[in-house]
Amino acid sequence: MIVAKRKPFEEIKTMLKDYKKVLTVGCGTCVAVCLVGGEKEVGILNAELSMARKIDGNPIDLGATTLERQCDMEFLDELENVVDEYEALLSMACGAGIQFLAERYPNKPVLPAVDTTFIGANRDVGWYEEKCRSCGSCVLGWTGGICPVTMCAKGLYNGPCGGTDDGNCEIHKDQPCAWFMIYERLAAQGRLDLIMEFQPITAWQNQKPRTLVQPGYEKREEAG
Amino acid sequence: MTDMKNTDMEEINIATDVLVLGGGLTGIKAASEIAGSGYKVILVEKDAELGSKKGPELIGLKEEYKGLQDLEDKIKTDSNVEILTQASLVSAAGVTGDFTARLSKGKKVIEHNVGAIVVATDFATGSLNEKYGLSPADNVLTQSRMDELLASEADKEKLANKTVAFLVGLGQEGNPLVLERVLKSTLALQEIDGCDVYIYAGDLKVASNGLERMYKESREKGAVYFKLTEKPEIIENGKTISFFDTVARRNIEISPDLIVVEEELRADQLNERIAEILKIDVGPLGFLQNDNVHFFPVRSNRDGIFVAGSTREISGLPSAWTDVENIALEVRDLLGDGKKSVAKNKAVVNEDKCVICLTCYRCCPHGAIYWGDKKAVISPVACQGCGICASECPMDAIQIGGFSDEEMIEEVKSGVASGNGTPRILAFCCQNSAFEAGEMADIFKMQLPDGLRMIKVPCAGKIDLDYILNAFVAGADGILVMACHPGNCKSEKGNTYAQWRVNDAYRMLEEVGLEKDRLCFVGTASNMGSGFSSIVVDMEKRINELGLSPLK
Ligand code: SF4
Ligand code: SF4
Ligand code: SF4
Ligand code: SF4
């Protein structure tokens, strides 16, 4: 899932300073699950903002809504009838959702209330770990299910650098060395031969924004 | 506050079979008692045999041992008891009244739907030879080995004319049950021709039931007790034991034929694994004790799961069996005739809003939540209505009967309205403590601020961050979050959640620029009427110093 965190309150307040009527838009998927942008967080942020603005002598009128997902146009359509009542939209979705919201309502300023942080997994309530940098060519099949792009400070594809230190990465003693973990996992599974397989350097497609069409949908796209 | 009406109740069917884990002295009794109440019991034992043969701690006490043997024979022929030996619990899904337990026996996995689970492991023993500098030898026996010898008529004869020395209470803290084992074997040895018994003991704790009597009886029959403050000198792996007697002012040396070393009693190794599977609390030494004062000691933190005897604390047979009798009563109470009347709206998940984030599942202290196809599901039987889940849900998808968000916000708003110049103070009060204390303060006409409004919550865990912030938005001058004292919460962690949320709110108030002193978290007890009064009066004073809220 996409993991995000709330922006510093001051920053949000500053972004909103010239608006008097704003709609806060939550997203009911990834950011709700990582406890940052669901219905509850929308309510809390609005309460905070309205207190702060009242104290500043510049009250603000805030609306609240939480969409199923902000990264699908169909759900964004639901705002069609209300958007005009507001001067700006404050989105609590991830960067993808915020941009889609801005694209759908190009005449409205759309402002981010969260910092999109990473693709991660949920270790415990409110605790997330980055797991994937969406590199575009996954090597987990050779690396015992441990991502060297995310877990190795240098994103090395073919074994550790010279800095591996007793299982830890040279950048920090609390950071486990990805390649040490990969070795241990493969060794335990009796698949160490995989570590000798050479992985070509990645094309780093992520240097330009990528589009992905699931294979089954390519034809339909063309036809459409 | 709308109280729940009978019409909000529904009748549901629950499973009435009971799973008993552990086929030792505690488990056998549990199976027999619970089957005796008419419920089908599945008794699971990891070893090949049930426990009467391997209860070393019993063997000194023949009558009890026999009682256990009889029970074992009885449950073996009872059609209401299914015995699974060499079996263990693999997983347990579901909630009270409807657990699905998966048990493995050899390669087979057997699934059972049960209404309640009783953990009835016995204690395990561990050698303390090393503490006395002894190594195993023909003349060095553990207490368990001595118990075994005494249980067999043939072995017993071989003990005739032997001098036996016991070492107890010098290798570990004195423990009544450890001493009881020594006293039982001493009395048994004294029945054998020509047996002499010497006991080297540290602190002799004879306060426990019957120990004093056994101690006296054994002394009258000639057992010699040496009370020592430190270990005696042990020469040649126990061939000779020597210590300096400060009264006689000389060394006392004895060369026993056999030396019997006390054993450490500890929790069954299985406990931790079982606790993990059942999601119940484990104490530091591996005992599954629940020290919440609101619960009977045999109850775990999860409804429908009970802990008996040495599962929760080292217990001899009598106290383990008392636990089992209490559990049998609780099980009858819980399962009844398999029909249960439950509140429909105790905690309800809105299917359209739930995003299955698992937050509620992870937070519920009673393990009352699981998930179905498209949403979290709350068992009306297991749910205690504390509202922790509702206040943590990121989608506000859970509503608690009588305490819905809408009702709560309504109360907050009306509580803040109508302020005629006096500070409006909202006190969110846990109904188990602060609310009662507040009512007491009111009845006894203790001093209470005019602008005070108490808002009852089922547990402090229901006090949502939203309520606190919205109360300030609505113009509250001060807010008190009143929970039970630490360790006293009926829902274990409701007060902790409330405290966390107050800390969160502090951070937000700071960001917003509202004085933090307007918000206060306090622990209270239901009998603290005057305490309640002084807390709220203090709050009013503080508000008067700060002035009314700038948010009015
Ligand atoms: S907008 Fe972002 S946070 Fe919301 S569903 Fe889409 S990816 Fe997840
Ligand atoms: S290799 Fe790592 S970054 Fe690349 S797709 Fe796989 S998990 Fe993601
Ligand atoms: S916390 Fe709320 S959204 Fe998450 S699983 Fe529970 S009910 Fe669903
Ligand atoms: S109200 Fe309390 S007991 Fe009931 S499901 Fe929610 S957290 Fe669990």
mmCIF file of N, CA, C and O in Angstrom, chain A residues 6 8-10 13 27-29 32-41 43-44 46-52 54-56 66-68 122-125, chain B residues 352-353 355-359 362-363 389-396 405 464-466 468-470 472-473 497 507-509 511-514 550-552:
data_model
loop_
_atom_site.group_PDB
_atom_site.id
_atom_site.type_symbol
_atom_site.label_atom_id
_atom_site.label_comp_id
_atom_site.label_asym_id
_atom_site.label_seq_id
_atom_site.Cartn_x
_atom_site.Cartn_y
_atom_site.Cartn_z
ATOM 1 N N ARG A 6 0.989 12.908 7.678
ATOM 2 C CA ARG A 6 0.378 14.237 7.674
ATOM 3 C C ARG A 6 1.463 15.288 7.519
ATOM 4 O O ARG A 6 2.536 15.184 8.098
ATOM 5 N N PRO A 8 3.253 18.869 8.235
ATOM 6 C CA PRO A 8 3.265 19.707 9.440
ATOM 7 C C PRO A 8 2.091 20.688 9.391
ATOM 8 O O PRO A 8 1.783 21.243 8.323
ATOM 9 N N PHE A 9 1.461 20.865 10.539
ATOM 10 C CA PHE A 9 0.253 21.682 10.590
ATOM 11 C C PHE A 9 0.505 23.101 10.081
ATOM 12 O O PHE A 9 -0.295 23.663 9.340
ATOM 13 N N GLU A 10 1.631 23.657 10.476
ATOM 14 C CA GLU A 10 1.970 25.027 10.082
ATOM 15 C C GLU A 10 1.944 25.163 8.554
ATOM 16 O O GLU A 10 1.449 26.134 8.001
ATOM 17 N N LYS A 13 -1.540 25.165 7.242
ATOM 18 C CA LYS A 13 -2.178 26.433 7.598
ATOM 19 C C LYS A 13 -1.708 27.549 6.647
ATOM 20 O O LYS A 13 -2.501 28.345 6.161
ATOM 21 N N CYS A 27 -9.320 10.144 1.391
ATOM 22 C CA CYS A 27 -9.314 9.029 0.459
ATOM 23 C C CYS A 27 -9.476 7.751 1.266
ATOM 24 O O CYS A 27 -8.750 7.531 2.235
ATOM 25 N N GLY A 28 -10.447 6.939 0.858
ATOM 26 C CA GLY A 28 -10.795 5.776 1.674
ATOM 27 C C GLY A 28 -10.017 4.519 1.347
ATOM 28 O O GLY A 28 -10.490 3.423 1.603
ATOM 29 N N THR A 29 -8.842 4.641 0.781
ATOM 30 C CA THR A 29 -8.107 3.411 0.492
ATOM 31 C C THR A 29 -6.746 3.432 1.198
ATOM 32 O O THR A 29 -6.695 3.393 2.404
ATOM 33 N N ALA A 32 -6.279 5.759 4.138
ATOM 34 C CA ALA A 32 -7.157 5.468 5.266
ATOM 35 C C ALA A 32 -6.543 4.323 6.056
ATOM 36 O O ALA A 32 -6.455 4.363 7.280
ATOM 37 N N VAL A 33 -6.067 3.312 5.335
ATOM 38 C CA VAL A 33 -5.488 2.143 5.994
ATOM 39 C C VAL A 33 -4.234 2.529 6.774
ATOM 40 O O VAL A 33 -3.971 2.007 7.846
ATOM 41 N N CYS A 34 -3.450 3.498 6.260
ATOM 42 C CA CYS A 34 -2.259 3.876 7.028
ATOM 43 C C CYS A 34 -2.562 5.055 7.961
ATOM 44 O O CYS A 34 -1.662 5.750 8.429
ATOM 45 N N LEU A 35 -3.845 5.223 8.280
ATOM 46 C CA LEU A 35 -4.294 6.119 9.345
ATOM 47 C C LEU A 35 -3.872 7.569 9.149
ATOM 48 O O LEU A 35 -3.526 8.266 10.093
ATOM 49 N N VAL A 36 -3.937 8.043 7.900
ATOM 50 C CA VAL A 36 -3.529 9.425 7.700
ATOM 51 C C VAL A 36 -4.568 10.242 6.932
ATOM 52 O O VAL A 36 -4.668 11.446 7.153
ATOM 53 N N GLY A 37 -5.379 9.594 6.097
ATOM 54 C CA GLY A 37 -6.268 10.406 5.271
ATOM 55 C C GLY A 37 -7.678 9.886 5.124
ATOM 56 O O GLY A 37 -8.366 10.210 4.167
ATOM 57 N N GLY A 38 -8.141 9.075 6.060
ATOM 58 C CA GLY A 38 -9.517 8.572 6.018
ATOM 59 C C GLY A 38 -10.466 9.563 6.683
ATOM 60 O O GLY A 38 -10.085 10.672 7.042
ATOM 61 N N GLU A 39 -11.703 9.116 6.840
ATOM 62 C CA GLU A 39 -12.732 10.009 7.363
ATOM 63 C C GLU A 39 -12.367 10.604 8.721
ATOM 64 O O GLU A 39 -12.585 11.779 8.985
ATOM 65 N N LYS A 40 -11.789 9.773 9.580
ATOM 66 C CA LYS A 40 -11.445 10.274 10.917
ATOM 67 C C LYS A 40 -10.417 11.390 10.821
ATOM 68 O O LYS A 40 -10.554 12.430 11.473
ATOM 69 N N GLU A 41 -9.392 11.201 10.003
ATOM 70 C CA GLU A 41 -8.327 12.196 9.918
ATOM 71 C C GLU A 41 -8.833 13.497 9.303
ATOM 72 O O GLU A 41 -8.370 14.575 9.649
ATOM 73 N N GLY A 43 -11.794 14.711 9.758
ATOM 74 C CA GLY A 43 -12.486 15.399 10.857
ATOM 75 C C GLY A 43 -11.506 16.065 11.798
ATOM 76 O O GLY A 43 -11.704 17.203 12.237
ATOM 77 N N ILE A 44 -10.438 15.353 12.106
ATOM 78 C CA ILE A 44 -9.456 15.888 13.051
ATOM 79 C C ILE A 44 -8.746 17.107 12.457
ATOM 80 O O ILE A 44 -8.604 18.140 13.119
ATOM 81 N N ASN A 46 -9.819 19.106 10.135
ATOM 82 C CA ASN A 46 -10.747 20.228 10.054
ATOM 83 C C ASN A 46 -10.935 20.894 11.412
ATOM 84 O O ASN A 46 -10.975 22.116 11.512
ATOM 85 N N ALA A 47 -11.035 20.064 12.470
ATOM 86 C CA ALA A 47 -11.218 20.635 13.810
ATOM 87 C C ALA A 47 -10.006 21.491 14.161
ATOM 88 O O ALA A 47 -10.134 22.609 14.668
ATOM 89 N N GLU A 48 -8.826 20.975 13.868
ATOM 90 C CA GLU A 48 -7.610 21.726 14.174
ATOM 91 C C GLU A 48 -7.584 23.048 13.426
ATOM 92 O O GLU A 48 -7.300 24.105 13.986
ATOM 93 N N LEU A 49 -7.873 22.952 12.115
ATOM 94 C CA LEU A 49 -7.813 24.163 11.289
ATOM 95 C C LEU A 49 -8.829 25.200 11.738
ATOM 96 O O LEU A 49 -8.525 26.391 11.815
ATOM 97 N N SER A 50 -10.038 24.716 12.069
ATOM 98 C CA SER A 50 -11.026 25.737 12.400
ATOM 99 C C SER A 50 -10.671 26.403 13.729
ATOM 100 O O SER A 50 -10.889 27.601 13.899
ATOM 101 N N MET A 51 -10.069 25.642 14.654
ATOM 102 C CA MET A 51 -9.629 26.276 15.911
ATOM 103 C C MET A 51 -8.557 27.316 15.630
ATOM 104 O O MET A 51 -8.615 28.454 16.090
ATOM 105 N N ALA A 52 -7.560 26.894 14.876
ATOM 106 C CA ALA A 52 -6.415 27.772 14.650
ATOM 107 C C ALA A 52 -6.847 29.065 13.954
ATOM 108 O O ALA A 52 -6.429 30.162 14.328
ATOM 109 N N LYS A 54 -9.804 30.461 13.931
ATOM 110 C CA LYS A 54 -10.635 31.293 14.789
ATOM 111 C C LYS A 54 -9.748 32.079 15.747
ATOM 112 O O LYS A 54 -9.954 33.274 15.981
ATOM 113 N N ILE A 55 -8.748 31.376 16.304
ATOM 114 C CA ILE A 55 -7.831 32.045 17.228
ATOM 115 C C ILE A 55 -7.086 33.174 16.511
ATOM 116 O O ILE A 55 -6.847 34.240 17.065
ATOM 117 N N ASP A 56 -6.774 32.939 15.234
ATOM 118 C CA ASP A 56 -6.079 33.974 14.453
ATOM 119 C C ASP A 56 -7.009 35.099 14.003
ATOM 120 O O ASP A 56 -6.585 36.022 13.306
ATOM 121 N N THR A 66 -15.088 12.101 2.175
ATOM 122 C CA THR A 66 -14.053 11.091 1.945
ATOM 123 C C THR A 66 -14.498 10.225 0.782
ATOM 124 O O THR A 66 -15.578 9.639 0.813
ATOM 125 N N LEU A 67 -13.677 10.204 -0.247
ATOM 126 C CA LEU A 67 -14.021 9.428 -1.435
ATOM 127 C C LEU A 67 -13.469 8.021 -1.317
ATOM 128 O O LEU A 67 -12.551 7.751 -0.546
ATOM 129 N N GLU A 68 -14.021 7.137 -2.109
ATOM 130 C CA GLU A 68 -13.550 5.758 -2.128
ATOM 131 C C GLU A 68 -12.056 5.725 -2.490
ATOM 132 O O GLU A 68 -11.235 5.160 -1.774
ATOM 133 N N ASN A 122 2.393 -3.021 6.530
ATOM 134 C CA ASN A 122 1.909 -2.640 7.841
ATOM 135 C C ASN A 122 2.418 -3.615 8.895
ATOM 136 O O ASN A 122 1.998 -4.750 8.938
ATOM 137 N N ARG A 123 3.362 -3.163 9.717
ATOM 138 C CA ARG A 123 3.949 -4.055 10.710
ATOM 139 C C ARG A 123 3.040 -4.171 11.933
ATOM 140 O O ARG A 123 2.906 -5.225 12.528
ATOM 141 N N ASP A 124 2.433 -3.079 12.324
ATOM 142 C CA ASP A 124 1.533 -3.065 13.474
ATOM 143 C C ASP A 124 0.704 -1.788 13.355
ATOM 144 O O ASP A 124 0.948 -1.006 12.439
ATOM 145 N N VAL A 125 -0.229 -1.568 14.276
ATOM 146 C CA VAL A 125 -1.068 -0.378 14.168
ATOM 147 C C VAL A 125 -0.188 0.865 14.062
ATOM 148 O O VAL A 125 0.638 1.121 14.930
ATOM 149 N N ASP B 352 -20.210 -0.321 4.362
ATOM 150 C CA ASP B 352 -19.826 0.575 3.264
ATOM 151 C C ASP B 352 -18.580 1.384 3.605
ATOM 152 O O ASP B 352 -17.838 1.795 2.728
ATOM 153 N N LYS B 353 -18.384 1.622 4.883
ATOM 154 C CA LYS B 353 -17.252 2.469 5.257
ATOM 155 C C LYS B 353 -15.978 1.680 5.542
ATOM 156 O O LYS B 353 -14.879 2.170 5.350
ATOM 157 N N VAL B 355 -12.735 -0.317 5.508
ATOM 158 C CA VAL B 355 -11.757 -0.593 4.454
ATOM 159 C C VAL B 355 -10.840 -1.761 4.847
ATOM 160 O O VAL B 355 -9.762 -1.940 4.302
ATOM 161 N N ILE B 356 -11.295 -2.537 5.829
ATOM 162 C CA ILE B 356 -10.535 -3.686 6.352
ATOM 163 C C ILE B 356 -9.070 -3.315 6.613
ATOM 164 O O ILE B 356 -8.142 -4.021 6.185
ATOM 165 N N CYS B 357 -8.868 -2.253 7.333
ATOM 166 C CA CYS B 357 -7.490 -1.836 7.620
ATOM 167 C C CYS B 357 -6.904 -2.652 8.772
ATOM 168 O O CYS B 357 -5.721 -2.581 9.049
ATOM 169 N N LEU B 358 -7.765 -3.402 9.479
ATOM 170 C CA LEU B 358 -7.347 -4.273 10.583
ATOM 171 C C LEU B 358 -6.996 -3.521 11.867
ATOM 172 O O LEU B 358 -6.608 -4.145 12.858
ATOM 173 N N THR B 359 -7.147 -2.212 11.864
ATOM 174 C CA THR B 359 -6.839 -1.455 13.083
ATOM 175 C C THR B 359 -7.677 -1.949 14.259
ATOM 176 O O THR B 359 -7.158 -2.227 15.337
ATOM 177 N N ARG B 362 -6.685 -5.290 15.534
ATOM 178 C CA ARG B 362 -5.440 -5.269 16.309
ATOM 179 C C ARG B 362 -5.609 -4.577 17.653
ATOM 180 O O ARG B 362 -4.841 -4.833 18.575
ATOM 181 N N CYS B 363 -6.570 -3.688 17.750
ATOM 182 C CA CYS B 363 -6.714 -2.918 18.988
ATOM 183 C C CYS B 363 -7.652 -3.559 20.009
ATOM 184 O O CYS B 363 -7.533 -3.292 21.195
ATOM 185 N N CYS B 389 -12.251 0.240 19.623
ATOM 186 C CA CYS B 389 -12.198 0.062 18.168
ATOM 187 C C CYS B 389 -12.825 1.245 17.452
ATOM 188 O O CYS B 389 -12.271 1.774 16.497
ATOM 189 N N ALA B 390 -13.993 1.668 17.956
ATOM 190 C CA ALA B 390 -14.727 2.741 17.288
ATOM 191 C C ALA B 390 -13.894 4.017 17.254
ATOM 192 O O ALA B 390 -13.898 4.749 16.277
ATOM 193 N N SER B 391 -13.165 4.255 18.330
ATOM 194 C CA SER B 391 -12.407 5.500 18.400
ATOM 195 C C SER B 391 -11.090 5.411 17.655
ATOM 196 O O SER B 391 -10.439 6.420 17.434
ATOM 197 N N GLU B 392 -10.674 4.218 17.276
ATOM 198 C CA GLU B 392 -9.433 4.077 16.527
ATOM 199 C C GLU B 392 -9.698 3.945 15.030
ATOM 200 O O GLU B 392 -8.804 4.146 14.221
ATOM 201 N N CYS B 393 -10.897 3.555 14.662
ATOM 202 C CA CYS B 393 -11.189 3.297 13.246
ATOM 203 C C CYS B 393 -10.956 4.542 12.399
ATOM 204 O O CYS B 393 -11.538 5.587 12.648
ATOM 205 N N PRO B 394 -10.118 4.448 11.373
ATOM 206 C CA PRO B 394 -9.805 5.624 10.562
ATOM 207 C C PRO B 394 -10.957 6.045 9.667
ATOM 208 O O PRO B 394 -10.897 7.101 9.047
ATOM 209 N N MET B 395 -11.981 5.209 9.571
ATOM 210 C CA MET B 395 -13.107 5.556 8.709
ATOM 211 C C MET B 395 -14.374 5.829 9.521
ATOM 212 O O MET B 395 -15.458 5.926 8.946
ATOM 213 N N ASP B 396 -14.283 5.942 10.839
ATOM 214 C CA ASP B 396 -15.469 6.098 11.692
ATOM 215 C C ASP B 396 -16.533 5.076 11.309
ATOM 216 O O ASP B 396 -17.721 5.391 11.224
ATOM 217 N N ASP B 405 -21.267 8.080 17.425
ATOM 218 C CA ASP B 405 -20.587 9.360 17.217
ATOM 219 C C ASP B 405 -21.596 10.499 17.191
ATOM 220 O O ASP B 405 -21.372 11.554 17.782
ATOM 221 N N ASP B 464 -12.978 9.642 21.906
ATOM 222 C CA ASP B 464 -12.368 9.848 20.602
ATOM 223 C C ASP B 464 -11.637 11.187 20.588
ATOM 224 O O ASP B 464 -12.113 12.165 21.156
ATOM 225 N N LEU B 465 -10.521 11.212 19.892
ATOM 226 C CA LEU B 465 -9.790 12.471 19.700
ATOM 227 C C LEU B 465 -10.720 13.518 19.084
ATOM 228 O O LEU B 465 -10.689 14.700 19.433
ATOM 229 N N ASP B 466 -11.555 13.039 18.183
ATOM 230 C CA ASP B 466 -12.571 13.881 17.553
ATOM 231 C C ASP B 466 -13.463 14.599 18.560
ATOM 232 O O ASP B 466 -13.795 15.755 18.376
ATOM 233 N N ILE B 468 -12.835 15.340 21.657
ATOM 234 C CA ILE B 468 -12.088 16.345 22.418
ATOM 235 C C ILE B 468 -11.931 17.610 21.566
ATOM 236 O O ILE B 468 -12.257 18.716 21.994
ATOM 237 N N LEU B 469 -11.474 17.425 20.326
ATOM 238 C CA LEU B 469 -11.240 18.584 19.463
ATOM 239 C C LEU B 469 -12.552 19.308 19.150
ATOM 240 O O LEU B 469 -12.622 20.532 19.195
ATOM 241 N N ASN B 470 -13.596 18.524 18.864
ATOM 242 C CA ASN B 470 -14.865 19.168 18.528
ATOM 243 C C ASN B 470 -15.475 19.886 19.715
ATOM 244 O O ASN B 470 -16.197 20.867 19.541
ATOM 245 N N PHE B 472 -13.743 21.513 21.889
ATOM 246 C CA PHE B 472 -13.059 22.816 21.894
ATOM 247 C C PHE B 472 -13.606 23.704 20.783
ATOM 248 O O PHE B 472 -13.842 24.892 20.997
ATOM 249 N N VAL B 473 -13.797 23.113 19.599
ATOM 250 C CA VAL B 473 -14.348 23.890 18.479
ATOM 251 C C VAL B 473 -15.688 24.487 18.890
ATOM 252 O O VAL B 473 -15.998 25.642 18.608
ATOM 253 N N TYR B 497 -5.385 4.015 25.992
ATOM 254 C CA TYR B 497 -5.764 4.661 24.732
ATOM 255 C C TYR B 497 -6.186 6.108 24.985
ATOM 256 O O TYR B 497 -5.824 7.011 24.233
ATOM 257 N N ARG B 507 -0.532 17.901 21.530
ATOM 258 C CA ARG B 507 0.322 18.297 20.418
ATOM 259 C C ARG B 507 -0.476 19.205 19.465
ATOM 260 O O ARG B 507 0.003 20.235 19.005
ATOM 261 N N MET B 508 -1.717 18.804 19.229
ATOM 262 C CA MET B 508 -2.534 19.575 18.293
ATOM 263 C C MET B 508 -2.895 20.941 18.866
ATOM 264 O O MET B 508 -2.901 21.939 18.146
ATOM 265 N N LEU B 509 -3.216 20.979 20.156
ATOM 266 C CA LEU B 509 -3.572 22.265 20.761
ATOM 267 C C LEU B 509 -2.400 23.226 20.641
ATOM 268 O O LEU B 509 -2.565 24.414 20.386
ATOM 269 N N GLU B 511 -0.134 23.205 18.304
ATOM 270 C CA GLU B 511 -0.065 23.655 16.904
ATOM 271 C C GLU B 511 -1.100 24.745 16.625
ATOM 272 O O GLU B 511 -0.853 25.693 15.890
ATOM 273 N N VAL B 512 -2.258 24.552 17.261
ATOM 274 C CA VAL B 512 -3.382 25.429 16.986
ATOM 275 C C VAL B 512 -3.242 26.746 17.737
ATOM 276 O O VAL B 512 -3.751 27.784 17.320
ATOM 277 N N GLY B 513 -2.545 26.705 18.879
ATOM 278 C CA GLY B 513 -2.376 27.911 19.678
ATOM 279 C C GLY B 513 -3.390 28.049 20.793
ATOM 280 O O GLY B 513 -3.696 29.146 21.241
ATOM 281 N N LEU B 514 -3.942 26.910 21.247
ATOM 282 C CA LEU B 514 -4.866 26.945 22.384
ATOM 283 C C LEU B 514 -4.129 26.397 23.609
ATOM 284 O O LEU B 514 -3.378 25.438 23.503
ATOM 285 N N PRO B 550 -11.055 31.293 23.712
ATOM 286 C CA PRO B 550 -11.092 32.238 22.595
ATOM 287 C C PRO B 550 -11.929 31.697 21.430
ATOM 288 O O PRO B 550 -12.144 32.399 20.454
ATOM 289 N N LEU B 551 -12.377 30.437 21.552
ATOM 290 C CA LEU B 551 -13.117 29.837 20.435
ATOM 291 C C LEU B 551 -14.622 30.022 20.567
ATOM 292 O O LEU B 551 -15.388 29.525 19.745
ATOM 293 N N LYS B 552 -15.041 30.693 21.621
ATOM 294 C CA LYS B 552 -16.496 30.879 21.815
ATOM 295 C C LYS B 552 -17.096 31.696 20.699
ATOM 296 O O LYS B 552 -16.481 32.619 20.208
#
